[in-house]
PDB file of C-alpha atoms in Angstrom:
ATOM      1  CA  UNK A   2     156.990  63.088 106.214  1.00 47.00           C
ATOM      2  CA  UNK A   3     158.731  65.837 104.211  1.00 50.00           C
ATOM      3  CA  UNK A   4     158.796  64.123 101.283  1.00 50.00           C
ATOM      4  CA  UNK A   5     155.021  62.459 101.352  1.00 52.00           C
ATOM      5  CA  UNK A   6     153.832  66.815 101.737  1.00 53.00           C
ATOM      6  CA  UNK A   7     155.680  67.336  98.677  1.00 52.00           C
ATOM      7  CA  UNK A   8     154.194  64.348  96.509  1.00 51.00           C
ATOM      8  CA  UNK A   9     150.763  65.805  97.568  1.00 54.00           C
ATOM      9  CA  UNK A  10     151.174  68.842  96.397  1.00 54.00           C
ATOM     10  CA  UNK A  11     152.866  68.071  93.573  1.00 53.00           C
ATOM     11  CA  UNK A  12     149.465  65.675  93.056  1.00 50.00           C
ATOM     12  CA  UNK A  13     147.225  68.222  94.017  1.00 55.00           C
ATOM     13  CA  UNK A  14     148.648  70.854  91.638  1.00 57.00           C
ATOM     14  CA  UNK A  15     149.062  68.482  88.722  1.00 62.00           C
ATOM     15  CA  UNK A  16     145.265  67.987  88.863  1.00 66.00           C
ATOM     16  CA  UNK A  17     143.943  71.341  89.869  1.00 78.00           C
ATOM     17  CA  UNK A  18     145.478  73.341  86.675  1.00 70.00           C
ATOM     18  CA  UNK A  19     143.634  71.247  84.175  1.00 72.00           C
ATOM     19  CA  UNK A  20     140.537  70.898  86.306  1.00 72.00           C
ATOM     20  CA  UNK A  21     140.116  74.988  86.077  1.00 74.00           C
ATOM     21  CA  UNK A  22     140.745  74.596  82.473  1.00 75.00           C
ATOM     22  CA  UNK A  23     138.167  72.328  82.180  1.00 75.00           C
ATOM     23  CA  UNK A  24     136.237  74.180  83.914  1.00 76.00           C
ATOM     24  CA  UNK A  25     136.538  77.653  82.316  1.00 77.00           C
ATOM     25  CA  UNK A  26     136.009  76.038  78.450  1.00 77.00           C
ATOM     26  CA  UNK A  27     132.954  74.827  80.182  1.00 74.00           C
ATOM     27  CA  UNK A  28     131.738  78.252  81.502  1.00 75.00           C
ATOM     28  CA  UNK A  29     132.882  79.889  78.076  1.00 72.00           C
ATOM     29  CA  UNK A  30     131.131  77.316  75.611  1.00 76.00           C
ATOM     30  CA  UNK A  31     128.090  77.546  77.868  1.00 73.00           C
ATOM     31  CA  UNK A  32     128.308  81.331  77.773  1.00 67.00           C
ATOM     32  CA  UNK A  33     128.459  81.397  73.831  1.00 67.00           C
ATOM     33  CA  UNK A  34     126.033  78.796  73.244  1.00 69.00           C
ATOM     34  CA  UNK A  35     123.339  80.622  75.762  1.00 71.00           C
ATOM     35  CA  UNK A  36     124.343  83.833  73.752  1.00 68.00           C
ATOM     36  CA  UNK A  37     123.452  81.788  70.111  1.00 72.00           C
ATOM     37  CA  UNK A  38     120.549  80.940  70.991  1.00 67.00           C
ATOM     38  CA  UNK A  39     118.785  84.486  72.068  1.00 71.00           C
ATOM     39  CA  UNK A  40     120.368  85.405  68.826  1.00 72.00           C
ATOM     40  CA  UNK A  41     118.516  82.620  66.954  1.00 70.00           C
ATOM     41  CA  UNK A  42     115.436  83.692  68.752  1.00 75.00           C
ATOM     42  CA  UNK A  43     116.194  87.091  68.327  1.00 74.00           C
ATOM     43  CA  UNK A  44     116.470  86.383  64.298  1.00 71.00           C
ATOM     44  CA  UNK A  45     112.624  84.356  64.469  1.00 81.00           C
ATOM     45  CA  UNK A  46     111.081  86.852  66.433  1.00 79.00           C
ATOM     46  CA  UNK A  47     112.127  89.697  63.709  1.00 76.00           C
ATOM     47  CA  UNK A  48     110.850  87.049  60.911  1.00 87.00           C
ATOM     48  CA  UNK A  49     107.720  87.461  62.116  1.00 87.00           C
ATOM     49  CA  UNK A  50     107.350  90.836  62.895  1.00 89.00           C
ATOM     50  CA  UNK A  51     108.921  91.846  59.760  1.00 91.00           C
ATOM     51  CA  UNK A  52     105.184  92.026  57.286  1.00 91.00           C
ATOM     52  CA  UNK A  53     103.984  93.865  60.367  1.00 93.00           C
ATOM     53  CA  UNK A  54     106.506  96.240  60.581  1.00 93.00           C
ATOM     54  CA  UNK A  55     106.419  96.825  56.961  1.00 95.00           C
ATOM     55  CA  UNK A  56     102.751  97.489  57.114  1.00 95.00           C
ATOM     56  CA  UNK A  57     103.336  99.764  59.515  1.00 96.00           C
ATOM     57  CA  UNK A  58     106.017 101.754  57.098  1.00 95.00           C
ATOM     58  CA  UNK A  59     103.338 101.464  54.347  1.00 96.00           C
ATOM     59  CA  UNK A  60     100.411 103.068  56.643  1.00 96.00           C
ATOM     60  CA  UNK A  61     102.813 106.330  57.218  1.00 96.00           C
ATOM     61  CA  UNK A  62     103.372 106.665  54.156  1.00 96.00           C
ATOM     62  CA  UNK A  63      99.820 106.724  53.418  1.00 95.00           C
ATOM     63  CA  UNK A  64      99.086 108.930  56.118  1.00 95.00           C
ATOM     64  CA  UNK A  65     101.852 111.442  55.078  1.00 93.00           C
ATOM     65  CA  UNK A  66     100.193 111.807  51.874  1.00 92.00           C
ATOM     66  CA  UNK A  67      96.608 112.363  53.238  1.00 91.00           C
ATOM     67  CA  UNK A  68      98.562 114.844  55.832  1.00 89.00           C
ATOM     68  CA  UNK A  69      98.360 117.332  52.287  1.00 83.00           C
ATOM     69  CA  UNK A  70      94.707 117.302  52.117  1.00 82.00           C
ATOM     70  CA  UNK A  71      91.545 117.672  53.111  1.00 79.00           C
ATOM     71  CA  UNK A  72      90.119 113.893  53.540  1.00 82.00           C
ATOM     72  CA  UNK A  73      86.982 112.619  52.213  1.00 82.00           C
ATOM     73  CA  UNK A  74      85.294 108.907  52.558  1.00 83.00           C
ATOM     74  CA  UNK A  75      86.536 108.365  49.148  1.00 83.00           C
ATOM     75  CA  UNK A  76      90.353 109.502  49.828  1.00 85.00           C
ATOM     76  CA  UNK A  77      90.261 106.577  52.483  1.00 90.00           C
ATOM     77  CA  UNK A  78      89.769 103.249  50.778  1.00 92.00           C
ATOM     78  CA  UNK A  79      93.422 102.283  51.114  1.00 93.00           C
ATOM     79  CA  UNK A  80      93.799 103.357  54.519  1.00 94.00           C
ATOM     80  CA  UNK A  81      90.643 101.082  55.372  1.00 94.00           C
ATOM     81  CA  UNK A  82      92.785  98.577  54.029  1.00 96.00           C
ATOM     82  CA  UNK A  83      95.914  99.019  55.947  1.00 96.00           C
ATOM     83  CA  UNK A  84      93.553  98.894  58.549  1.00 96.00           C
ATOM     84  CA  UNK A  85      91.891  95.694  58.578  1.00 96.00           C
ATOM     85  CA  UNK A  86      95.810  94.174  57.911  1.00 96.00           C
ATOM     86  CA  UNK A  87      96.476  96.159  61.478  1.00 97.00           C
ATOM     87  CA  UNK A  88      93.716  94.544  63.306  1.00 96.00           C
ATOM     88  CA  UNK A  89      94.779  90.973  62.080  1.00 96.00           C
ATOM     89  CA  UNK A  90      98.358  92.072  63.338  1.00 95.00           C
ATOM     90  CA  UNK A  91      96.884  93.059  66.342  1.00 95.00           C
ATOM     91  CA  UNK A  92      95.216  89.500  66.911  1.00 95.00           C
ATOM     92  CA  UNK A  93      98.521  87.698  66.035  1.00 92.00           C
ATOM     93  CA  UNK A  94     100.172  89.893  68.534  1.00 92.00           C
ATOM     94  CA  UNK A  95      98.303  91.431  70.897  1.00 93.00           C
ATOM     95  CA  UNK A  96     100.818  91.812  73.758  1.00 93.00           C
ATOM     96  CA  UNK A  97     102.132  94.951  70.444  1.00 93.00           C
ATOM     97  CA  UNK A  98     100.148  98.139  71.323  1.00 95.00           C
ATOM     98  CA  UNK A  99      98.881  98.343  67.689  1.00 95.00           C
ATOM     99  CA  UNK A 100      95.211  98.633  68.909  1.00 95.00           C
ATOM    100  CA  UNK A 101      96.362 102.527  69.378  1.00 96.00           C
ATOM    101  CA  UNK A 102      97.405 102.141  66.190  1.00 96.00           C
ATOM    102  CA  UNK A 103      93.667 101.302  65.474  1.00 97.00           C
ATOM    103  CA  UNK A 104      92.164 103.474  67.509  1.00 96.00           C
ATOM    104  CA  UNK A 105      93.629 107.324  66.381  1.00 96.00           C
ATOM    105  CA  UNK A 106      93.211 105.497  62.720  1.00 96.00           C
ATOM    106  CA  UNK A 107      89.383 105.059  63.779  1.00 94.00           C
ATOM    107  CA  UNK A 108      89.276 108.570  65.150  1.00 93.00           C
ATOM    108  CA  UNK A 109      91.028 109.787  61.536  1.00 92.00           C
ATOM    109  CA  UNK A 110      88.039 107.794  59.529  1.00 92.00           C
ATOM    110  CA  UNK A 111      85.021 109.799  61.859  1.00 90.00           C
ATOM    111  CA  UNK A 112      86.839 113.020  61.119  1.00 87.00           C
ATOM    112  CA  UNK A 113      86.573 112.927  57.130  1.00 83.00           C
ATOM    113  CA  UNK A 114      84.480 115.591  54.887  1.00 76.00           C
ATOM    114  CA  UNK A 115      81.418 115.129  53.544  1.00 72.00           C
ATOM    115  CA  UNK A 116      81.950 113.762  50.027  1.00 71.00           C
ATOM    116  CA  UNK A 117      79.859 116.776  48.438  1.00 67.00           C
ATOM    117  CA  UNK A 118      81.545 119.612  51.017  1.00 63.00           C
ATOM    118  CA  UNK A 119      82.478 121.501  47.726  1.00 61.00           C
ATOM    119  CA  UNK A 120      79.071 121.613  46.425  1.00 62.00           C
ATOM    120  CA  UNK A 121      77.695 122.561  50.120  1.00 60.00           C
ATOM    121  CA  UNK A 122      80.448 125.171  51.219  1.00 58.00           C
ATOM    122  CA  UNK A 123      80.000 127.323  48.148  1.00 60.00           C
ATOM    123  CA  UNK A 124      76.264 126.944  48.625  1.00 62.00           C
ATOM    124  CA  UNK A 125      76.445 127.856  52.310  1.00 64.00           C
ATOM    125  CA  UNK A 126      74.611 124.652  53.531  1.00 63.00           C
ATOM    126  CA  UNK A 127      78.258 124.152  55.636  1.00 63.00           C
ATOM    127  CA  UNK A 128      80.146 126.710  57.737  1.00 70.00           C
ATOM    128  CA  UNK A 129      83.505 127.314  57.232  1.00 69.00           C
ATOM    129  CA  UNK A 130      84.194 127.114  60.950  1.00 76.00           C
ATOM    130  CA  UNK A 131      82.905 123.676  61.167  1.00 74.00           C
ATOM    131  CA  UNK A 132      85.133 122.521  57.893  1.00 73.00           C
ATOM    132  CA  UNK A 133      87.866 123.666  59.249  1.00 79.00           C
ATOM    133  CA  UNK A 134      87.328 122.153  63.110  1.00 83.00           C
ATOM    134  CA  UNK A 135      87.029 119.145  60.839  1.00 81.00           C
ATOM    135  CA  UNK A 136      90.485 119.693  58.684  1.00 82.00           C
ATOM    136  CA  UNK A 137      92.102 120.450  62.408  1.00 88.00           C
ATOM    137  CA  UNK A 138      91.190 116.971  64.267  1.00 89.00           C
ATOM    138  CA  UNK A 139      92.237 115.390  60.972  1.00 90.00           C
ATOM    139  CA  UNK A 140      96.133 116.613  61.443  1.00 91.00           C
ATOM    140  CA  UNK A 141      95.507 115.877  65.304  1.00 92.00           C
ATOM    141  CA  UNK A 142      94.430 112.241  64.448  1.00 93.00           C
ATOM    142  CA  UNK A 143      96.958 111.769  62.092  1.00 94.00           C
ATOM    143  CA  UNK A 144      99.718 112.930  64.516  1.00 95.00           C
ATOM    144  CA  UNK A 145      98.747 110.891  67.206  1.00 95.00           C
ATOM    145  CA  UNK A 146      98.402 108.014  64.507  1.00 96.00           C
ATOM    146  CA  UNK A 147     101.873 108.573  63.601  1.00 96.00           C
ATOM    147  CA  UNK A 148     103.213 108.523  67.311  1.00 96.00           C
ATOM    148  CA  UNK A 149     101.366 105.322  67.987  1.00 96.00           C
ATOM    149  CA  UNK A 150     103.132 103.695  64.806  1.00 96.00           C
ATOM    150  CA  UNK A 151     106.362 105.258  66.396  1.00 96.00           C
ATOM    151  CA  UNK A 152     106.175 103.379  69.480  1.00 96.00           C
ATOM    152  CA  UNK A 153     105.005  99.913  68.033  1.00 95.00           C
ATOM    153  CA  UNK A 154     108.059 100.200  65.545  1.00 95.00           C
ATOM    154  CA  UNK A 155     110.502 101.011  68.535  1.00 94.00           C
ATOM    155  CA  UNK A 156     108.695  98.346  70.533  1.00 93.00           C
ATOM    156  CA  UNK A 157     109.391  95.902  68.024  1.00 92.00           C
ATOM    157  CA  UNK A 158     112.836  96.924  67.361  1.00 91.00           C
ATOM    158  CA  UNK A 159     113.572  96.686  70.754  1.00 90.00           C
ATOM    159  CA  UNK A 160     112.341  92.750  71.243  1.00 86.00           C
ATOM    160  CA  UNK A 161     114.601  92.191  68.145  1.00 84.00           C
ATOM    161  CA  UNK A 162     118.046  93.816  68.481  1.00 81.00           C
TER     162      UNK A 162
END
């Protein structure tokens, strides 16, 4: 009996070591291929939100220069631009929060100045008071406009990294 114990084990162990082998190259190839794969989806989700993004970059910089001055209708044609590209991006991806995005952009369009305020302010048909409220909830729109861009850009950054 001694000697049939020591052919099992020596059966049991000749089998065992290359079954774990097998077994962790299994768990490691599955491991790396799971891990290519959110990286290729990773790669074709930032494809696609790339133009988006980018508009997004291009509407700050937009914004940044209107941030220097007082904002007529006519000051505003390539912002009305950027924002009918937003509200396309906004149907391709509406689970994005970019309807913020078009919603302080709305709020900075209703607070422009009348294109003739320079003719009417130094003939008095305008109060100062009320040009300046104006001026005011144009740096307030454009700040909140700003934060909602922030937080659609970090939104998208973080679905892609």
């Amino acid at each position: 009996m001694l000697g049939s114990d020591a052919t099992q084990d020596t059966f049991t162990s000749s089998w065992t070591w290359p079954a774990v082998v097998g077994l962790a190259t299994l768990a490691v190839t599955t491991y790396f291929s799971i891990d290519q794969v959110r990286k290729s989806q990773r790669t074709r989700q930032a494809k696609r939100f790339q133009a988006d993004y980018e508009l997004l970059n291009e509407t700050v910089v937009i914004l940044d220069k209107l941030a220097g001055t007082a904002a007529q209708k006519a000051d505003l044609t390539t912002l009305s631009e950027l924002l009918s590209r937003i509200k396309q991006a906004e149907r391709r991806f509406p689970e994005l929060p970019l309807g913020t995005v078009v919603a302080h952009i709305d709020a900075y369009r209703k607070t422009t100045l009348p294109d003739d305020f320079r003719r009417n302010l130094s003939t008095k048909r305008i109060p100062l008071d009320d040009l300046l409220d104006l001026s005011r909830q144009q740096g307030a729109a454009i700040a909140g406009t700003l934060a909602a861009i922030g937080t659609v850009q970090s939104e998208i950054d973080r679905r892609t990294s």
